[in-house]
Amino acid sequence: MLTGVNASDGIGIGKAVVAIEPDLTYKATAHNDPEAERARYQKALDDFCARTQEQADRMAVTVGEEEAQIMAGHIMMAQDPFMMEEVGNRIDSGMGAEQAVDEACEMFSGMFESMEDALMRERAADVKDIRLGLLANLLGKQVVDLSSLQKDSIVVIHDLTPSMTATIDKDHVVGIITETGGRTSHSAIIARALEIPAVLSVENALQKITQGDTCVVDGTKGEITLNPDATALKGYQKIADEVAEAKAALNVFKGKETVTGDGEKRLLVANIGTPEEAINAAEHDAEGVGLFRSEFLFMDASELPSENEQFVAYQKVALRMKDKPVIIRTLDVGGDKEIPYLGLTKEENPFMGNRAVRYCLINADKYKVQLRALLRASAFGDVKIMVPLVTCVEEIRAVKKLVEECKEELRAEGTDFNENIEVGTMMETPAASLIADDLAAECDFFSIGTNDLIGYTMCVDRGNDSVAYLYSVYNPAVLRSIQRIIKAGNDANIMVGMCGEAAADPLLIPLLISFGLDEFSVSAPSILRTRKIISEWKKADADKLAAEIMELKTAAEVKAKLASVVK
């Protein structure tokens, strides 16, 4: 048995297709015609961008707009003025286009790899993907194409780059195995979106797995079984069939209300990153949108999106969800989200620096463009404004003051908007948890962002494998923080939701029911499963379990207890 990183859940059974990357070796020779080499480089760049845009367009349809942004990001990075300048300077010094591209990409990937933040380090893989595409074009080589594989194929490759992942035919590929990558890598994100089981960072996979081997990829456990005997294979197939049947059985919950076992209503909504994803959310029976990450509008632009461009995007979601609630998070820039034209200053620790609401309040004129667009969209549906990374009452008050300024401007212009638009806080910092009662007096709703709440509470970088054991929602410190936030919201009679990954955690759902969570915001594919689990728990039973859980002292004890009672 081989082991690696459990990157995408499920069990895939099929034949190994060992993908060999093209030989991109070249002879470094001096050139005395920089103009010709620049022309070769420009053609390779144009071809790369055109092919990548085709992949992004296809991915937007087959996977989702949010995942397509990864490919769009490759185009922006390849066309980055600094990148192009570095290549051009090397060509002018006498290098051939191949060597100039190679050295410039190595420089940029080295810069990313040297960064302390693990998520930023993974950007190095994007640069290497660009290097692969440009060199292949210059050398006339074909990059790996995974679009025409046989049915039940298990892809085995050293490094599955986003551009390769974008070509995968998800109807034929049933598993992915790589020698590199982690759960937060772009390839892992796309594999999960495609719902293909994946195990990454399997040491020497290319040497241990041969073409045509029968492989069982357990993406949930991070395990791979090679050439199992007939009895074992039958057992794995039974498990895979059970998983497929369980998924199909969830369709009985489509069109049903989200209620607990004793009839208490809960709101089950979706997390989205683009207006187009609202369609997918509605198709998966979402009762609204609990988190629209608006920064993707900014990341896919070369300059600040205008008020009208933003308004159109927000209006689309409001109209597609009809009268269902739509919570839109204002610009959450900084940390791992760099947007060059916003002029963010390089910081030692960007996750604790001038980001999110801090950046927005310092740049109030830019922020008001977004707030005006949100207010205008509120005339077309139940749009709500959510503020990220709040750590003190002054911040939410300052945002509300800007909202009122925008209302005055729109009234004077005769523009319609919802006078009673709700403004709430994304509860994702220990500070917000500690003053949850004070914030509840200022806010119309809370939404708990567990991804950052866990990281900040436990002082853990979730992309750092060496401390990953501490990154757990089951840690008593995190659970107490969640319980405190929900209680403060309930006491103030405001809606409390959760939009982090924990909202769809089957083990955690009974605790959240007991704590009094009103809204569960999850990825679209998780909606029906979450509705089913909520329906299996009565409040009294959840309360009894919660009383036992909150007496436990370690994350391991909590998880074991929750696992022992899963229905």
XYZ file of C-alpha atoms in Angstrom:
567
model
C 0.000 0.000 0.000
C 1.208 3.508 -0.880
C 0.270 6.572 1.132
C 0.123 10.300 0.449
C -1.965 13.422 1.014
C -5.743 12.862 0.961
C -6.549 15.648 -1.490
C -9.999 14.714 -2.845
C -12.474 12.310 -1.218
C -13.866 9.104 -2.693
C -12.675 5.766 -4.026
C -11.524 5.322 -7.607
C -10.787 1.914 -9.151
C -9.120 1.640 -12.541
C -6.010 1.106 -14.644
C -2.921 3.265 -14.194
C -2.040 5.671 -16.976
C 1.505 6.812 -16.238
C 1.838 10.234 -17.876
C 5.359 11.118 -18.949
C 6.117 14.815 -19.251
C 7.858 16.020 -22.445
C 11.635 16.289 -22.609
C 12.300 20.016 -22.454
C 16.091 19.915 -22.500
C 17.701 22.423 -24.823
C 21.183 23.568 -25.763
C 21.990 26.982 -24.279
C 23.705 28.946 -27.036
C 24.494 32.629 -27.471
C 22.518 34.596 -30.062
C 23.284 37.840 -31.851
C 19.746 38.529 -33.090
C 17.730 39.639 -30.031
C 14.877 40.849 -32.222
C 14.352 37.374 -33.694
C 14.533 35.732 -30.244
C 12.052 38.261 -28.842
C 9.699 37.431 -31.726
C 10.015 33.696 -30.939
C 9.304 34.403 -27.270
C 6.284 36.602 -28.106
C 4.793 33.908 -30.356
C 5.313 31.244 -27.675
C 3.665 33.572 -25.138
C 0.717 34.364 -27.417
C 0.168 30.659 -28.142
C 0.405 29.818 -24.438
C -2.142 32.482 -23.495
C -4.537 31.446 -26.267
C -4.399 27.765 -25.266
C -4.734 28.640 -21.578
C -7.761 30.840 -22.282
C -9.369 27.923 -24.147
C -8.721 25.711 -21.122
C -10.202 28.353 -18.792
C -13.302 28.701 -20.961
C -13.782 24.913 -21.026
C -13.198 24.666 -17.297
C -15.763 27.402 -16.594
C -18.382 25.158 -18.208
C -17.240 21.725 -17.004
C -15.960 22.565 -13.509
C -16.859 26.061 -12.374
C -15.931 29.710 -12.739
C -13.927 29.791 -9.518
C -11.648 26.990 -10.725
C -11.388 28.636 -14.155
C -9.904 31.672 -12.419
C -6.825 29.552 -11.676
C -6.129 29.259 -15.401
C -6.924 32.933 -15.963
C -4.358 33.686 -13.266
C -1.719 31.859 -15.327
C -2.318 34.238 -18.222
C -1.996 37.268 -15.942
C 1.219 35.902 -14.443
C 2.729 35.021 -17.836
C 1.921 38.519 -19.110
C 3.089 40.240 -15.932
C 5.311 43.190 -16.977
C 8.045 42.147 -14.547
C 8.083 38.608 -15.913
C 8.217 39.824 -19.515
C 10.905 42.368 -18.655
C 13.092 39.710 -17.045
C 12.814 37.501 -20.131
C 13.446 40.438 -22.470
C 16.522 41.615 -20.557
C 18.042 38.147 -20.798
C 17.373 37.949 -24.528
C 18.974 41.385 -24.991
C 22.061 40.118 -23.161
C 22.512 37.412 -25.824
C 20.524 34.475 -24.464
C 18.259 32.338 -26.612
C 14.520 32.544 -25.879
C 14.521 29.080 -24.231
C 17.239 29.962 -21.728
C 15.744 33.402 -21.057
C 12.327 31.915 -20.258
C 13.881 29.125 -18.205
C 16.012 31.433 -16.055
C 13.292 34.057 -15.550
C 10.773 31.417 -14.466
C 13.320 29.802 -12.158
C 13.937 33.200 -10.558
C 10.230 33.819 -9.919
C 9.508 30.272 -8.699
C 12.514 30.552 -6.375
C 11.111 33.791 -4.955
C 7.788 32.109 -4.178
C 9.439 28.987 -2.736
C 11.454 31.128 -0.314
C 8.362 32.729 1.207
C 7.287 31.699 4.694
C 3.602 31.381 3.871
C 2.826 27.901 2.530
C 0.018 29.092 0.253
C 2.357 31.603 -1.377
C 5.006 28.901 -1.767
C 2.528 26.899 -3.820
C 2.412 29.760 -6.342
C 5.819 28.443 -7.421
C 3.947 25.517 -9.017
C 2.005 28.001 -11.154
C 5.244 29.574 -12.397
C 6.613 26.106 -13.228
C 3.414 25.395 -15.160
C 3.957 28.565 -17.199
C 7.606 27.568 -17.775
C 6.478 24.145 -19.020
C 4.005 25.655 -21.484
C 6.368 28.313 -22.841
C 9.320 25.944 -23.255
C 7.131 23.322 -24.929
C 5.986 25.961 -27.433
C 9.548 27.136 -28.102
C 10.820 23.574 -28.556
C 7.835 22.352 -30.568
C 6.923 19.726 -27.949
C 3.481 18.541 -26.863
C 2.476 18.947 -23.217
C 0.596 16.150 -21.455
C -2.988 15.890 -22.752
C -5.439 14.108 -20.458
C -8.534 14.823 -22.521
C -8.811 11.503 -24.397
C -8.084 8.683 -21.940
C -9.807 5.311 -21.721
C -12.698 4.786 -19.313
C -11.715 4.088 -15.675
C -8.253 5.627 -15.970
C -6.091 6.449 -12.952
C -3.711 9.277 -13.868
C -0.226 8.851 -12.365
C 2.136 11.799 -12.856
C 4.971 13.570 -11.076
C 3.227 16.947 -10.837
C -0.301 17.477 -12.087
C -0.247 21.139 -13.051
C -3.454 23.191 -13.272
C -3.162 23.303 -17.074
C -3.030 19.484 -17.186
C -5.914 19.196 -14.735
C -7.939 21.521 -16.955
C -7.801 18.980 -19.805
C -9.031 16.001 -17.763
C -12.102 14.206 -19.054
C -13.888 13.635 -15.754
C -16.129 10.959 -17.285
C -13.103 8.730 -17.922
C -10.659 9.617 -15.129
C -11.600 7.967 -11.828
C -8.478 8.745 -9.794
C -5.377 10.935 -9.607
C -1.972 10.104 -8.092
C 0.971 12.540 -7.999
C 4.414 12.714 -6.447
C 3.976 16.342 -5.336
C 1.308 18.739 -4.072
C -0.848 19.291 -1.000
C -4.512 19.811 -0.088
C -4.312 23.545 -0.800
C -2.610 23.200 -4.197
C -4.556 24.322 -7.246
C -4.579 20.776 -8.600
C -6.204 19.518 -5.383
C -8.833 22.271 -5.551
C -9.717 21.341 -9.136
C -9.754 17.601 -8.355
C -12.276 18.244 -5.572
C -14.387 20.395 -7.883
C -14.353 17.585 -10.454
C -15.156 15.117 -7.638
C -12.274 12.844 -8.698
C -10.568 10.941 -5.828
C -6.957 12.112 -5.531
C -3.911 11.193 -3.457
C -0.986 13.588 -3.811
C 2.660 13.584 -2.673
C 3.089 9.811 -3.080
C 6.832 9.228 -2.880
C 8.343 7.672 -6.026
C 4.898 6.905 -7.472
C 6.289 6.790 -11.024
C 8.766 4.077 -10.038
C 6.317 2.066 -7.948
C 3.353 2.152 -10.342
C 3.591 0.818 -13.880
C 1.394 1.346 -16.920
C -1.775 -0.757 -16.699
C -1.527 -1.580 -12.972
C -4.887 -1.956 -11.283
C -5.080 0.831 -8.692
C -7.507 1.586 -5.897
C -7.264 5.273 -4.984
C -8.789 6.096 -1.602
C -8.812 9.894 -1.652
C -10.470 10.059 1.745
C -7.746 8.156 3.588
C -4.851 9.078 1.288
C -4.097 5.445 0.451
C -3.392 3.545 -2.776
C -3.644 -0.226 -3.203
C -1.825 -1.751 -6.197
C -3.013 -4.841 -8.018
C -5.299 -6.178 -5.250
C -6.350 -9.814 -5.515
C -9.870 -10.675 -6.648
C -11.279 -10.820 -3.111
C -9.828 -7.469 -2.061
C -10.877 -5.853 -5.334
C -14.415 -7.068 -4.831
C -14.416 -5.506 -1.364
C -13.187 -2.165 -2.654
C -15.759 -2.231 -5.454
C -18.484 -2.857 -2.880
C -17.368 0.209 -0.917
C -17.227 2.329 -4.090
C -20.722 1.157 -5.079
C -22.040 1.999 -1.616
C -20.585 5.491 -1.874
C -22.205 5.972 -5.292
C -25.549 4.637 -4.037
C -25.445 6.898 -0.991
C -24.808 9.882 -3.252
C -27.723 8.927 -5.516
C -29.994 8.399 -2.504
C -29.507 12.015 -1.486
C -31.774 13.091 -4.345
C -34.796 12.360 -2.153
C -33.824 15.489 -0.189
C -34.018 17.716 -3.247
C -36.851 20.214 -2.971
C -37.316 19.465 0.732
C -37.072 21.953 3.582
C -33.971 21.804 5.766
C -35.231 20.722 9.180
C -33.861 18.852 12.169
C -35.247 15.499 13.248
C -37.815 17.263 15.424
C -38.832 19.822 12.799
C -36.704 22.846 13.684
C -36.036 24.875 10.505
C -32.484 25.641 9.428
C -31.262 27.585 6.395
C -28.994 25.686 3.990
C -27.195 27.946 1.536
C -24.172 27.866 -0.780
C -20.699 29.383 -0.957
C -19.915 30.833 -4.386
C -17.056 32.774 -5.974
C -18.625 34.133 -9.176
C -22.104 35.054 -10.453
C -22.116 31.973 -12.704
C -21.765 29.682 -9.679
C -25.167 30.880 -8.458
C -26.673 28.725 -11.229
C -24.872 25.658 -9.889
C -25.976 26.527 -6.351
C -29.606 26.758 -7.433
C -29.340 23.452 -9.324
C -28.050 21.800 -6.135
C -31.111 23.149 -4.262
C -29.439 25.898 -2.238
C -31.823 28.048 -0.211
C -29.725 31.121 -0.917
C -26.111 32.231 -0.926
C -24.304 32.373 2.402
C -21.012 33.621 1.004
C -20.274 35.308 -2.305
C -16.510 35.916 -2.346
C -16.454 39.197 -4.247
C -12.645 39.375 -4.553
C -12.741 37.147 -7.636
C -14.215 40.117 -9.524
C -11.094 42.070 -8.592
C -8.584 39.248 -9.186
C -9.838 38.756 -12.752
C -9.337 42.429 -13.673
C -6.352 44.596 -14.599
C -7.810 47.634 -12.838
C -10.408 48.379 -10.183
C -13.796 47.136 -11.473
C -16.155 50.055 -11.959
C -19.280 50.506 -9.878
C -21.414 49.365 -12.792
C -19.291 46.269 -13.471
C -19.639 45.273 -9.826
C -23.342 46.107 -9.756
C -24.026 43.860 -12.763
C -22.253 40.932 -11.072
C -24.119 41.351 -7.789
C -27.422 41.928 -9.568
C -26.986 38.670 -11.512
C -26.719 36.680 -8.287
C -29.652 38.489 -6.694
C -31.863 37.806 -9.719
C -30.781 34.168 -10.056
C -31.550 33.484 -6.397
C -34.844 35.410 -6.706
C -35.976 36.402 -3.190
C -33.598 34.057 -1.387
C -30.930 35.660 0.834
C -27.593 36.531 -0.786
C -24.723 37.441 1.550
C -21.898 39.185 -0.303
C -18.545 39.541 1.431
C -16.828 42.824 0.711
C -13.308 42.793 -0.700
C -11.133 40.363 1.269
C -7.804 41.359 -0.255
C -4.354 40.660 1.199
C -2.972 37.526 2.810
C -2.725 35.017 -0.065
C -4.816 37.237 -2.394
C -2.493 39.676 -4.143
C -4.016 42.135 -6.624
C -1.218 44.224 -8.165
C -3.238 47.305 -9.164
C -4.474 47.820 -5.585
C -0.955 48.816 -4.534
C -0.641 46.580 -1.469
C 2.649 47.125 0.358
C 4.819 44.037 0.827
C 4.594 42.985 4.482
C 6.480 40.561 6.708
C 3.245 38.845 7.726
C 0.476 39.740 5.255
C -2.123 37.545 6.995
C -1.924 39.835 10.015
C -1.280 43.036 8.119
C -3.178 45.605 6.092
C -5.807 43.351 4.568
C -9.579 42.895 4.214
C -11.629 45.540 6.073
C -8.440 47.303 7.196
C -7.379 47.952 3.618
C -10.929 48.915 2.636
C -11.344 51.503 5.391
C -7.949 53.067 4.620
C -9.021 53.236 0.953
C -12.571 54.429 1.594
C -13.083 55.895 -1.899
C -12.420 52.492 -3.512
C -14.543 50.760 -0.864
C -17.505 53.071 -1.485
C -17.505 52.001 -5.138
C -18.244 48.455 -3.946
C -20.727 49.531 -1.282
C -22.706 51.627 -3.792
C -22.798 48.665 -6.192
C -24.039 46.384 -3.402
C -26.742 48.857 -2.399
C -27.932 49.194 -5.997
C -28.090 45.395 -6.334
C -30.199 45.198 -3.158
C -33.115 46.605 -5.154
C -33.232 43.303 -7.068
C -33.134 40.768 -4.221
C -32.354 40.064 -0.583
C -28.713 41.218 -0.733
C -26.792 41.508 2.540
C -23.335 43.013 3.152
C -20.730 41.023 5.110
C -17.506 42.544 6.433
C -14.400 40.295 6.705
C -11.648 40.198 9.355
C -13.384 42.397 11.921
C -11.442 42.643 15.189
C -13.106 45.620 16.928
C -16.413 47.479 17.143
C -14.891 50.587 15.524
C -14.440 48.741 12.235
C -18.054 47.671 11.841
C -19.222 51.140 12.879
C -16.955 52.719 10.282
C -18.331 50.438 7.556
C -21.910 51.231 8.557
C -21.090 54.943 8.404
C -19.793 54.537 4.837
C -22.939 52.579 3.933
C -25.055 55.480 5.202
C -22.965 57.939 3.146
C -23.579 55.810 0.066
C -27.307 55.686 0.816
C -27.423 59.495 0.971
C -25.651 59.749 -2.394
C -27.988 57.228 -4.036
C -31.080 58.955 -2.634
C -29.886 62.246 -4.068
C -29.403 60.546 -7.444
C -32.854 58.949 -7.310
C -31.375 55.424 -7.426
C -33.337 52.557 -5.856
C -31.907 50.372 -3.076
C -33.087 48.502 0.006
C -33.220 51.073 2.810
C -33.073 48.240 5.369
C -30.149 46.338 3.870
C -28.473 44.175 6.498
C -24.802 44.592 7.416
C -23.066 41.769 9.248
C -19.690 40.444 10.260
C -17.681 37.445 9.166
C -16.620 36.098 12.552
C -13.136 34.726 11.878
C -10.813 36.188 14.506
C -10.309 35.431 18.209
C -10.895 39.133 18.912
C -14.316 39.000 17.254
C -15.172 35.913 19.287
C -14.193 37.582 22.561
C -16.346 40.662 21.855
C -19.119 38.782 20.073
C -21.741 40.276 22.386
C -20.608 43.825 21.568
C -20.491 43.087 17.834
C -23.942 41.482 17.975
C -25.309 44.817 19.180
C -23.893 46.467 16.040
C -24.602 43.768 13.424
C -27.661 42.397 11.655
C -26.109 38.926 11.339
C -22.972 36.859 11.934
C -21.337 34.293 9.664
C -18.552 32.205 11.167
C -15.552 31.724 8.882
C -14.052 28.603 10.428
C -11.083 28.329 8.047
C -9.427 31.489 9.380
C -10.934 31.191 12.852
C -9.118 27.874 13.342
C -5.871 29.263 11.939
C -5.869 32.426 14.009
C -7.080 30.703 17.184
C -4.485 27.932 16.984
C -1.731 30.151 15.453
C -1.414 27.652 12.607
C -0.714 28.124 8.912
C -3.104 25.578 7.399
C -0.772 25.055 4.438
C 2.175 24.086 6.644
C 2.326 20.289 6.895
C 4.645 20.367 9.930
C 1.942 21.944 12.135
C -1.124 20.597 10.318
C -1.966 18.388 13.310
C -2.983 21.548 15.210
C -5.321 22.780 12.477
C -8.550 21.168 13.659
C -12.076 22.413 14.191
C -12.378 19.755 16.928
C -9.916 21.531 19.194
C -11.748 22.582 22.382
C -10.476 26.170 22.000
C -12.076 26.422 18.565
C -15.333 24.781 19.677
C -15.659 27.121 22.646
C -15.097 30.075 20.345
C -17.799 28.872 17.936
C -20.213 28.245 20.800
C -19.541 31.718 22.218
C -20.205 33.429 18.878
C -23.466 31.553 18.279
C -24.721 32.265 21.809
C -23.982 35.986 21.466
C -25.892 36.097 18.201
C -28.816 34.089 19.567
C -29.004 36.322 22.673
C -29.137 39.409 20.433
C -31.754 37.754 18.200
C -29.655 38.028 15.025
C -29.076 35.286 12.459
C -25.882 33.280 12.957
C -24.489 31.294 10.049
C -21.296 29.427 9.238
C -19.573 29.640 5.859
C -16.315 27.771 6.531
C -15.650 24.162 5.525
C -16.758 22.977 8.983
C -20.389 23.808 8.145
C -20.514 20.670 5.965
C -18.597 18.431 8.392
C -20.873 15.427 9.117
C -19.296 14.974 12.553
C -19.739 18.602 13.587
C -23.322 19.149 12.445
C -25.002 17.856 15.649
C -22.850 20.212 17.732
C -23.834 23.152 15.531
C -27.499 22.206 15.902
C -27.092 22.138 19.675
C -25.206 25.440 19.764
C -28.083 27.066 17.876
C -26.588 27.719 14.427
C -29.289 29.147 12.131
C -27.601 28.882 8.733
C -25.236 26.345 7.133
C -23.349 27.680 4.092
C -21.553 24.923 2.174
C -20.210 24.092 -1.295
C -22.946 23.247 -3.784
C -22.115 19.488 -3.978
C -22.425 19.249 -0.162
C -25.939 20.668 0.110
C -28.056 17.509 -0.082
C -25.731 15.503 2.178
C -25.801 18.308 4.762
C -29.610 18.462 4.610
C -29.784 14.711 5.204
C -27.503 14.839 8.256
C -29.395 17.783 9.764
C -32.631 15.790 9.381
C -31.173 12.910 11.409
C -30.612 14.877 14.631
C -33.192 15.995 17.165
C -32.246 18.999 19.266
C -32.489 17.081 22.543
C -30.106 14.373 21.290
C -27.705 16.984 19.926
C -27.770 18.820 23.272
C -26.929 15.646 25.168
C -23.990 14.963 22.850
C -22.772 18.569 23.080
C -22.759 18.448 26.888
C -20.406 15.451 26.750
C -18.230 16.899 23.998
C -17.631 20.231 25.747
C -16.193 18.397 28.762
C -13.466 16.770 26.667
C -9.933 18.180 26.671
C -8.342 17.276 23.328
C -9.211 17.410 19.641
C -8.564 13.675 19.324
C -11.054 12.886 22.109
C -13.652 15.177 20.537
C -13.277 13.679 17.068
C -13.360 10.110 18.380
C -16.535 10.769 20.358
C -18.270 12.460 17.416
C -17.206 9.637 15.082
C -18.644 7.057 17.493
C -22.150 8.519 17.260
C -22.257 9.416 13.562
C -25.546 8.263 12.067
